[in-house]
Amino acid sequence: MTTFQRRPVYAAILALCAHAAGAQTNGNQVTTETSSAPAEVPPQAPVTPAASSQPAPAPGAQIQQVTITGLRSSIRSAETIKRDSVQVVDSVNADDIGKFPDRAAGDALQRIAGVQVGRDRGETSQVIIRGLPDVTTTLNGMEYFTGNGRRLQYQDLPVQSIGGLDVYKTATPNQLEGGIAGGIDVRLRQPFDLKGLSVTGYVEDRRQKVTGSSATPTKNNPGIGFSASNRWKTSYGEIGALFDVAFNREHWGYPVQWVDRPVNVHSVDANGVGTRLGGGPPAPLTPDARLGELPNVGGIYNAGDRDRGSIHGAFQWKVNPNLEANVQYLGTGYRARSAVDYILAITTWTPTLTDVQLAPQGGYCNTPEGVICPIQSAYAQAKQFGGPYDWDPYTATSTWGVKEHTTSHFLNVGLNYHDGPWKGSTNFGWTKSTFVNDTVIVDQQIPGASVGVYTYGADGHGGYNSVSTPTSPVALRDPRAFVLRGMVQNWGVSKGEQAQWRGDVSYRMGDGFISGVDAGLRLSTHRASFQGAEGHSDITGDVRANPVDAFGPGFEALVPGLDRLGGPWLTPSRDFLIDQADAVRAFYGAAPGRVAEDPTRAFGQRESTNTVYLAARWKTKAGDIDLSGTVGARYVHVARNLNGNSRIGDVVTPIDVNSSENNFLPSFAAVVGWRENLQSHLSVGKTITRPDFASLNPALSLIPPTVNAPGTGSAGNPNLRPTRSVNTDATLEYYFPKNGYAQIALFHRDINGYLQNMESDEIIGGQTYRVTRPQNSGTGTLRGAELGIQKFFDFLPAPWSNFGAQFNYTWIDGDNQTLVSPTSTEFRTTALTNVAKKNYNFALLYEGNGITGRLAATHRGSFVEQIAEPRFNMDRIVKAATYVDLTVSYAINKNVSVQFDAVNLTHEKYESYLGSPMIPRDIRYNPTTYGLGLRFSL
C-alpha cells in the first residue's frame, strides 16, 4: 500500500491560489449555452455512466447541454469536459476535429497541451503524453488495439466516426489501467448525440509534395465519407441508429538519407590520404597524421500506395426513462503495396581514401578511444580484395517489395440503468485484429564502383558527389552496371483477439461528506500471436547475372531517389517482386510460395485479467472554498501464459512460461473551487504499463548483412516486468466569461522499470548482427509544467471578435537509471529516451462570415532517441522540429461548404545526429500535403 504525502508540486499551486479564495460559488458549476439543436455533453470519463466520478444532478433538474456544431461551440464543449471532470483532462471535440486537416485520430490529438506526435511516411504514427509513449487507448471506455499490440495504431482510425477525443493525464479507480503517461478515450459518434435526422458527407482530393526528391511525381489522393443518423419515438421507446463509412487512398513518398554509425578508423596524413587501420588501439601512422572515422552513407526511397477504410454503426434504444441499451460496431481496414528502395555505399572498409576532409578538432572528436574526428568528405577509390565481386566500397541498391493488410473489428454491447440514487451499467466488448505482411527483397551490386562521399554538407547531412565505374560515369542509372546479389523473403501474421466485460455501479448518498460510492468489476481474456518465417537465397556458381539478362527489362525500375544522393537510381521493381514473386524465387532456386513457417519465430500469449475497483466520491467546504473529489483503488490480477522460442546467438531455447502478477493501484483526486471561475485539480496515484505482447516475444527477427552492413536483429524479452509509476499532478485553471481558459499545470512521475532498447553484437550463422532487445531500466523521474490559454476575442469589436487563439507550452525534464550493458546489473544516470524538454502548440482561429480557419504550429523540442550507440557510445539525438498546418473552409450555404487544407507548410523534416550536429545520422523528408474538399449536410 502506497502512502501518499503532499508533494512540493501541491504546495506551489496552493501558495499561488490561496489569496484568490473567496466567498464564491462552486468552481465546478458552469452555465453552458443551449441551442435549438442540442447535443448531449460527452461523458466526463471514458467509462459508463454508472462509473461517473461526478455527483449526479438532483431529480428533475435540467441538465445543461452544449452545442457541438461550429468551431467555437465544439471548443466550448471541450472546455466543459475539462472543467467538470475530477481528473486532469484535455479534449478535442466533434466539429473541432472536422474543422482541421485531420484524416486520422492521431492528427487531431497533436493540438492538445502536453501531447506530442511522431510522424512517419506522411502519417501520425505515435502519440506521446508529456514525453512518454506509454498510453492506454479505449473506445467508449473499452480497451482497443491493432494487431497483436496493446494500443491502437492511430492512423487506422479516421475522424469520420469520432465524436471526441479525451486525453486523461491522471487516472481514477474506474479507468482502465495500462498507461503511466495517461489514457486516450475515443468517443465514437452515437445517434442520440444529434437531435434527429442528420446526413453528412465529404469528398476530397489531396496532393502530396515530396521534398528531398525533386523527381517524385505528384499524384491525387482521393477521400470520401458518408454518415446518416436518425432517432424515432415509438411505442417501444426511443430508438436511434447511425451509420458512417469512410475511404481514403494515398500515394505517398518518404525519402530518407542516412549516415551510419562509425565502425573503422583511418589515419589521415597532411595530403588528405586516409589509410584504414587494423585492430588494436588506433594510432596515427605518421607524426603529421590525424585519426578520422568515416561512416557509411546511403539512403532509402520509401514509397507506396495505401487504402484505408472504415465502417461504423451504432444503435441506441431508450426502453424507458430508466433503461437504455446500445450497440456499436467499428470495422477498419488497411491495404498497401509499398517499396523500401535502398542505396548504399559501404566506404568505411575502403583501404585507402583520397581527398579526405577532416572536421576541425572539437569536443565531438573526443571518444573513448582517443581523439578521432569525423571525416566530412572523401573519395573512395574502388579496390578489389578477392573474387570478381569482392570490392570496396561495396555499392548496391536493393528493393523490398512489401504487400500488407490489416483488418480490425470492434463490437460493444451495453446496458445502462438508473433509478433514484442508483446507477448501473454492463458492457461486453469483443475485438479482433489481424496484420499480415509479405515481403520479397532482392539486392543488386555495382562491382568496381568508386564513390565520392560526404557526411557533412551545407545543411549538416551527407550524400554522394559521384558514383562511377571505369565504363559508366553515372553507374546508378546504367542497367548494365549491376549484377544480382541475394534474395530474402519473409512473411508474418500478427493476431490479437480480446473478449472483455465490465460492470459498474454507483450510489448517490446525498449531501454529506461522502456523496457517493462507485464500484466495478472487469474481466478480460486477451490472446496475441505471431507466425512467420524468413528465407535467404543466393546465386550458385561463380558468375552473377545482370538483372535485365535474368528477368528482362521489366525487372528494373528507375525510382525518384534522393537529390543529395545523385537523384534517381535503378533498383528491382516493387511490382515485379510482388506480382512475379514465384519467378524470382525460381531463379534463386527457392520453392514457390511463402517460406515454410519457422517454428522458432512463432509465439503465442494468453493474458487473463481480473479487476475490481472501489471509490468514494466526497465533497466539503473549507471556509468559502469548495472541495470535492474521489478516493479509491483499483486491484488487478493478471495471469499469463507465454510460449515461444528464445534465440541468443545460435542457441535456441523453447519457452513455455506461466506467470501472474498483482497490482494495487490507489489514487486520490480533488477539485478545489477557489471561486466561480478559478479552480484547481490535485491528483496523486499509482499507475502501470505492461509490456507489449511483441516486446515479450523472445523470437529473433534478422535483417541480413547483404543490405546494410552489418546485419541487424530484434527480439523481445519474456522477462520484462511492468513499468510502474507514482503520478502527482496539480493545476490552476481560470475560465473566462463566455469562453476560453488559462491554466498552469505541474506534474511529477516517479518511474520504475521504464523499458529501453539495448543493443549488443551477436554471432549468428557466422555473421555479426546488431541485436536489439528491450530491458527494464532502474528508477527514473519525469517532471514538468504546462502553460495553456485559449480564447475567442469576443470582447473586441467586429471583425476582430471573429478571431481566437490557442497556445500551450510544455516543459519536461527527466532522468533514468540505465543498464551499462544488456548483461550488466550496474546502472548509470541517463536521459529519458524520446522525452523532449520544450514543446508548444499555437493556433490562430477564425470563425465568421461563413469562413472558418485555423493556422497551427506544433513544436517538439530535441530529445535523445537512443542511449550510447556504439562504436563510441554517443547518444543519438533528434533535432527540434516545428510543423505548420492550415485549414480554411467556406460555407456556400447552410448545407454545403468547401475546405482547403495544407499540412506541413514549412517542409519540416526529421533530423538526428550522434552526440553533436557535426556527426549527423538521418534526415527524413516529411511530405507537404495540400487538400481540397467539399462537405455537405442535410
GROMACS .gro file of C-alpha atoms in nm, residues 616-851:
model
  236
  616ALA     CA    1  -1.578   0.711  -0.275
  617ARG     CA    2  -1.691   1.049  -0.402
  618TRP     CA    3  -1.665   1.325  -0.146
  619LYS     CA    4  -1.736   1.693  -0.112
  620THR     CA    5  -1.696   1.952   0.160
  621LYS     CA    6  -1.612   2.317   0.219
  622ALA     CA    7  -1.311   2.481   0.378
  623GLY     CA    8  -1.440   2.824   0.464
  624ASP     CA    9  -1.560   2.962   0.132
  625ILE     CA   10  -1.360   2.711  -0.073
  626ASP     CA   11  -1.549   2.422  -0.232
  627LEU     CA   12  -1.373   2.086  -0.224
  628SER     CA   13  -1.477   1.767  -0.399
  629GLY     CA   14  -1.315   1.462  -0.550
  630THR     CA   15  -1.270   1.091  -0.531
  631VAL     CA   16  -1.051   0.847  -0.342
  632GLY     CA   17  -1.018   0.476  -0.401
  633ALA     CA   18  -0.816   0.197  -0.551
  634ARG     CA   19  -0.806  -0.049  -0.835
  635TYR     CA   20  -0.686  -0.406  -0.783
  636VAL     CA   21  -0.565  -0.600  -1.086
  637HIS     CA   22  -0.474  -0.967  -1.111
  638VAL     CA   23  -0.310  -1.087  -1.434
  639ALA     CA   24  -0.239  -1.447  -1.529
  640ARG     CA   25  -0.027  -1.500  -1.839
  641ASN     CA   26   0.091  -1.794  -2.046
  642LEU     CA   27   0.375  -1.734  -2.292
  643ASN     CA   28   0.512  -1.991  -2.532
  644GLY     CA   29   0.774  -1.948  -2.799
  645ASN     CA   30   1.146  -1.980  -2.853
  646SER     CA   31   1.434  -1.772  -2.729
  647ARG     CA   32   1.736  -1.733  -2.954
  648ILE     CA   33   2.064  -1.584  -2.838
  649GLY     CA   34   2.334  -1.628  -3.099
  650ASP     CA   35   2.291  -1.978  -3.242
  651VAL     CA   36   2.135  -2.118  -2.924
  652VAL     CA   37   1.756  -2.171  -2.943
  653THR     CA   38   1.568  -2.245  -2.621
  654PRO     CA   39   1.196  -2.334  -2.609
  655ILE     CA   40   0.989  -2.129  -2.366
  656ASP     CA   41   0.655  -2.218  -2.205
  657VAL     CA   42   0.604  -1.998  -1.903
  658ASN     CA   43   0.306  -1.937  -1.677
  659SER     CA   44   0.323  -1.626  -1.465
  660SER     CA   45   0.099  -1.397  -1.267
  661GLU     CA   46   0.114  -1.055  -1.115
  662ASN     CA   47  -0.094  -0.845  -0.880
  663ASN     CA   48  -0.110  -0.469  -0.873
  664PHE     CA   49  -0.281  -0.246  -0.620
  665LEU     CA   50  -0.334   0.100  -0.767
  666PRO     CA   51  -0.459   0.358  -0.516
  667SER     CA   52  -0.544   0.711  -0.623
  668PHE     CA   53  -0.673   1.038  -0.487
  669ALA     CA   54  -0.817   1.332  -0.683
  670ALA     CA   55  -0.961   1.663  -0.572
  671VAL     CA   56  -1.116   1.969  -0.733
  672VAL     CA   57  -1.064   2.291  -0.539
  673GLY     CA   58  -1.320   2.560  -0.622
  674TRP     CA   59  -1.138   2.876  -0.522
  675ARG     CA   60  -1.413   3.090  -0.670
  676GLU     CA   61  -1.664   3.078  -0.956
  677ASN     CA   62  -1.414   3.085  -1.243
  678LEU     CA   63  -1.099   2.969  -1.066
  679GLN     CA   64  -1.028   2.610  -0.969
  680SER     CA   65  -0.751   2.355  -0.923
  681HIS     CA   66  -0.719   1.984  -0.989
  682LEU     CA   67  -0.499   1.790  -0.747
  683SER     CA   68  -0.418   1.424  -0.803
  684VAL     CA   69  -0.182   1.152  -0.689
  685GLY     CA   70  -0.198   0.787  -0.791
  686LYS     CA   71  -0.010   0.476  -0.883
  687THR     CA   72  -0.017   0.351  -1.243
  688ILE     CA   73   0.140   0.074  -1.451
  689THR     CA   74   0.220  -0.004  -1.813
  690ARG     CA   75   0.252  -0.365  -1.923
  691PRO     CA   76   0.500  -0.454  -2.198
  692ASP     CA   77   0.352  -0.503  -2.542
  693PHE     CA   78   0.298  -0.863  -2.641
  694ALA     CA   79   0.560  -0.828  -2.914
  695SER     CA   80   0.809  -0.697  -2.655
  696LEU     CA   81   0.761  -1.020  -2.459
  697ASN     CA   82   0.811  -1.236  -2.767
  698PRO     CA   83   1.162  -1.386  -2.740
  699ALA     CA   84   1.187  -1.489  -3.107
  700LEU     CA   85   1.463  -1.321  -3.307
  701SER     CA   86   1.398  -1.138  -3.633
  702LEU     CA   87   1.700  -1.069  -3.855
  703ILE     CA   88   1.783  -0.839  -4.145
  704PRO     CA   89   2.082  -0.991  -4.325
  705PRO     CA   90   2.406  -0.800  -4.382
  706THR     CA   91   2.365  -0.813  -4.760
  707VAL     CA   92   2.175  -0.484  -4.748
  708ASN     CA   93   2.320  -0.272  -4.470
  709ALA     CA   94   2.641  -0.382  -4.307
  710PRO     CA   95   2.643  -0.531  -4.059
  711GLY     CA   96   2.318  -0.722  -4.022
  712THR     CA   97   2.063  -0.617  -3.764
  713GLY     CA   98   1.819  -0.807  -3.550
  714SER     CA   99   1.549  -0.751  -3.292
  715ALA     CA  100   1.380  -0.966  -3.032
  716GLY     CA  101   1.160  -0.931  -2.729
  717ASN     CA  102   1.232  -1.029  -2.373
  718PRO     CA  103   0.998  -1.266  -2.185
  719ASN     CA  104   1.141  -1.149  -1.852
  720LEU     CA  105   1.014  -0.794  -1.881
  721ARG     CA  106   0.809  -0.665  -1.590
  722PRO     CA  107   0.551  -0.384  -1.593
  723THR     CA  108   0.668  -0.026  -1.569
  724ARG     CA  109   0.534   0.133  -1.252
  725SER     CA  110   0.490   0.498  -1.172
  726VAL     CA  111   0.355   0.720  -0.896
  727ASN     CA  112   0.200   1.024  -1.065
  728THR     CA  113   0.143   1.359  -0.898
  729ASP     CA  114  -0.043   1.645  -1.068
  730ALA     CA  115  -0.171   1.990  -0.977
  731THR     CA  116  -0.336   2.260  -1.186
  732LEU     CA  117  -0.464   2.612  -1.155
  733GLU     CA  118  -0.737   2.693  -1.410
  734TYR     CA  119  -0.914   3.021  -1.479
  735TYR     CA  120  -1.222   3.020  -1.705
  736PHE     CA  121  -1.303   3.340  -1.889
  737PRO     CA  122  -1.664   3.457  -1.916
  738LYS     CA  123  -1.843   3.315  -2.221
  739ASN     CA  124  -1.548   3.106  -2.346
  740GLY     CA  125  -1.181   3.033  -2.301
  741TYR     CA  126  -0.949   2.949  -2.017
  742ALA     CA  127  -0.592   2.987  -1.893
  743GLN     CA  128  -0.412   2.725  -1.689
  744ILE     CA  129  -0.087   2.619  -1.533
  745ALA     CA  130  -0.022   2.254  -1.453
  746LEU     CA  131   0.264   2.091  -1.266
  747PHE     CA  132   0.335   1.718  -1.283
  748HIS     CA  133   0.580   1.468  -1.140
  749ARG     CA  134   0.635   1.099  -1.222
  750ASP     CA  135   0.841   0.856  -1.012
  751ILE     CA  136   0.906   0.574  -1.258
  752ASN     CA  137   1.045   0.225  -1.202
  753GLY     CA  138   1.134  -0.023  -1.476
  754TYR     CA  139   1.097   0.202  -1.781
  755LEU     CA  140   1.150   0.000  -2.100
  756GLN     CA  141   1.458   0.081  -2.308
  757ASN     CA  142   1.615  -0.094  -2.605
  758MET     CA  143   1.966  -0.230  -2.551
  759GLU     CA  144   2.195  -0.332  -2.836
  760SER     CA  145   2.470  -0.592  -2.849
  761ASP     CA  146   2.662  -0.782  -3.117
  762GLU     CA  147   2.575  -1.149  -3.163
  763ILE     CA  148   2.735  -1.407  -3.394
  764ILE     CA  149   2.457  -1.593  -3.578
  765GLY     CA  150   2.545  -1.841  -3.852
  766GLY     CA  151   2.895  -1.696  -3.869
  767GLN     CA  152   2.770  -1.341  -3.928
  768THR     CA  153   2.773  -1.049  -3.685
  769TYR     CA  154   2.436  -0.892  -3.614
  770ARG     CA  155   2.346  -0.586  -3.410
  771VAL     CA  156   2.066  -0.728  -3.199
  772THR     CA  157   1.829  -0.503  -3.007
  773ARG     CA  158   1.628  -0.632  -2.711
  774PRO     CA  159   1.417  -0.441  -2.457
  775GLN     CA  160   1.521  -0.426  -2.093
  776ASN     CA  161   1.370  -0.282  -1.779
  777SER     CA  162   1.574   0.011  -1.659
  778GLY     CA  163   1.605   0.121  -1.297
  779THR     CA  164   1.432   0.417  -1.136
  780GLY     CA  165   1.361   0.740  -1.316
  781THR     CA  166   1.193   1.074  -1.272
  782LEU     CA  167   0.989   1.287  -1.508
  783ARG     CA  168   0.871   1.630  -1.408
  784GLY     CA  169   0.742   1.934  -1.583
  785ALA     CA  170   0.494   2.213  -1.627
  786GLU     CA  171   0.225   2.308  -1.876
  787LEU     CA  172   0.101   2.656  -1.957
  788GLY     CA  173  -0.208   2.699  -2.169
  789ILE     CA  174  -0.457   2.960  -2.283
  790GLN     CA  175  -0.736   2.966  -2.539
  791LYS     CA  176  -0.987   3.239  -2.611
  792PHE     CA  177  -1.204   3.380  -2.885
  793PHE     CA  178  -1.166   3.759  -2.892
  794ASP     CA  179  -1.538   3.827  -2.846
  795PHE     CA  180  -1.453   4.125  -2.622
  796LEU     CA  181  -1.323   4.311  -2.930
  797PRO     CA  182  -1.534   4.491  -3.191
  798ALA     CA  183  -1.601   4.325  -3.526
  799PRO     CA  184  -1.428   4.193  -3.727
  800TRP     CA  185  -1.167   4.114  -3.457
  801SER     CA  186  -1.427   3.935  -3.244
  802ASN     CA  187  -1.426   3.656  -3.502
  803PHE     CA  188  -1.066   3.571  -3.420
  804GLY     CA  189  -0.934   3.349  -3.145
  805ALA     CA  190  -0.614   3.182  -3.036
  806GLN     CA  191  -0.492   2.868  -2.863
  807PHE     CA  192  -0.149   2.836  -2.706
  808ASN     CA  193   0.007   2.577  -2.481
  809TYR     CA  194   0.363   2.520  -2.373
  810THR     CA  195   0.501   2.211  -2.201
  811TRP     CA  196   0.837   2.195  -2.028
  812ILE     CA  197   0.961   1.847  -1.935
  813ASP     CA  198   1.273   1.727  -1.760
  814GLY     CA  199   1.372   1.378  -1.652
  815ASP     CA  200   1.641   1.121  -1.598
  816ASN     CA  201   1.664   0.747  -1.572
  817GLN     CA  202   1.888   0.471  -1.442
  818THR     CA  203   2.002   0.275  -1.747
  819LEU     CA  204   2.188  -0.055  -1.751
  820VAL     CA  205   2.553  -0.018  -1.850
  821SER     CA  206   2.514  -0.318  -2.084
  822PRO     CA  207   2.243  -0.577  -2.158
  823THR     CA  208   2.411  -0.833  -1.933
  824SER     CA  209   2.513  -0.594  -1.657
  825THR     CA  210   2.346  -0.528  -1.323
  826GLU     CA  211   2.512  -0.186  -1.294
  827PHE     CA  212   2.317   0.131  -1.372
  828ARG     CA  213   2.416   0.481  -1.476
  829THR     CA  214   2.213   0.801  -1.494
  830THR     CA  215   2.097   0.893  -1.844
  831ALA     CA  216   1.826   1.095  -2.013
  832LEU     CA  217   1.479   0.951  -2.057
  833THR     CA  218   1.457   0.845  -2.420
  834ASN     CA  219   1.205   1.015  -2.651
  835VAL     CA  220   1.134   1.294  -2.399
  836ALA     CA  221   1.161   1.643  -2.547
  837LYS     CA  222   1.220   1.919  -2.292
  838LYS     CA  223   1.038   2.202  -2.474
  839ASN     CA  224   0.712   2.162  -2.665
  840TYR     CA  225   0.440   2.401  -2.773
  841ASN     CA  226   0.128   2.433  -2.986
  842PHE     CA  227  -0.005   2.761  -3.122
  843ALA     CA  228  -0.316   2.815  -3.332
  844LEU     CA  229  -0.476   3.127  -3.474
  845LEU     CA  230  -0.851   3.075  -3.519
  846TYR     CA  231  -1.119   3.250  -3.722
  847GLU     CA  232  -1.492   3.187  -3.746
  848GLY     CA  233  -1.733   3.431  -3.904
  849ASN     CA  234  -1.899   3.539  -4.228
  850GLY     CA  235  -1.921   3.178  -4.337
  851ILE     CA  236  -1.545   3.130  -4.305
   0.00000   0.00000   0.00000
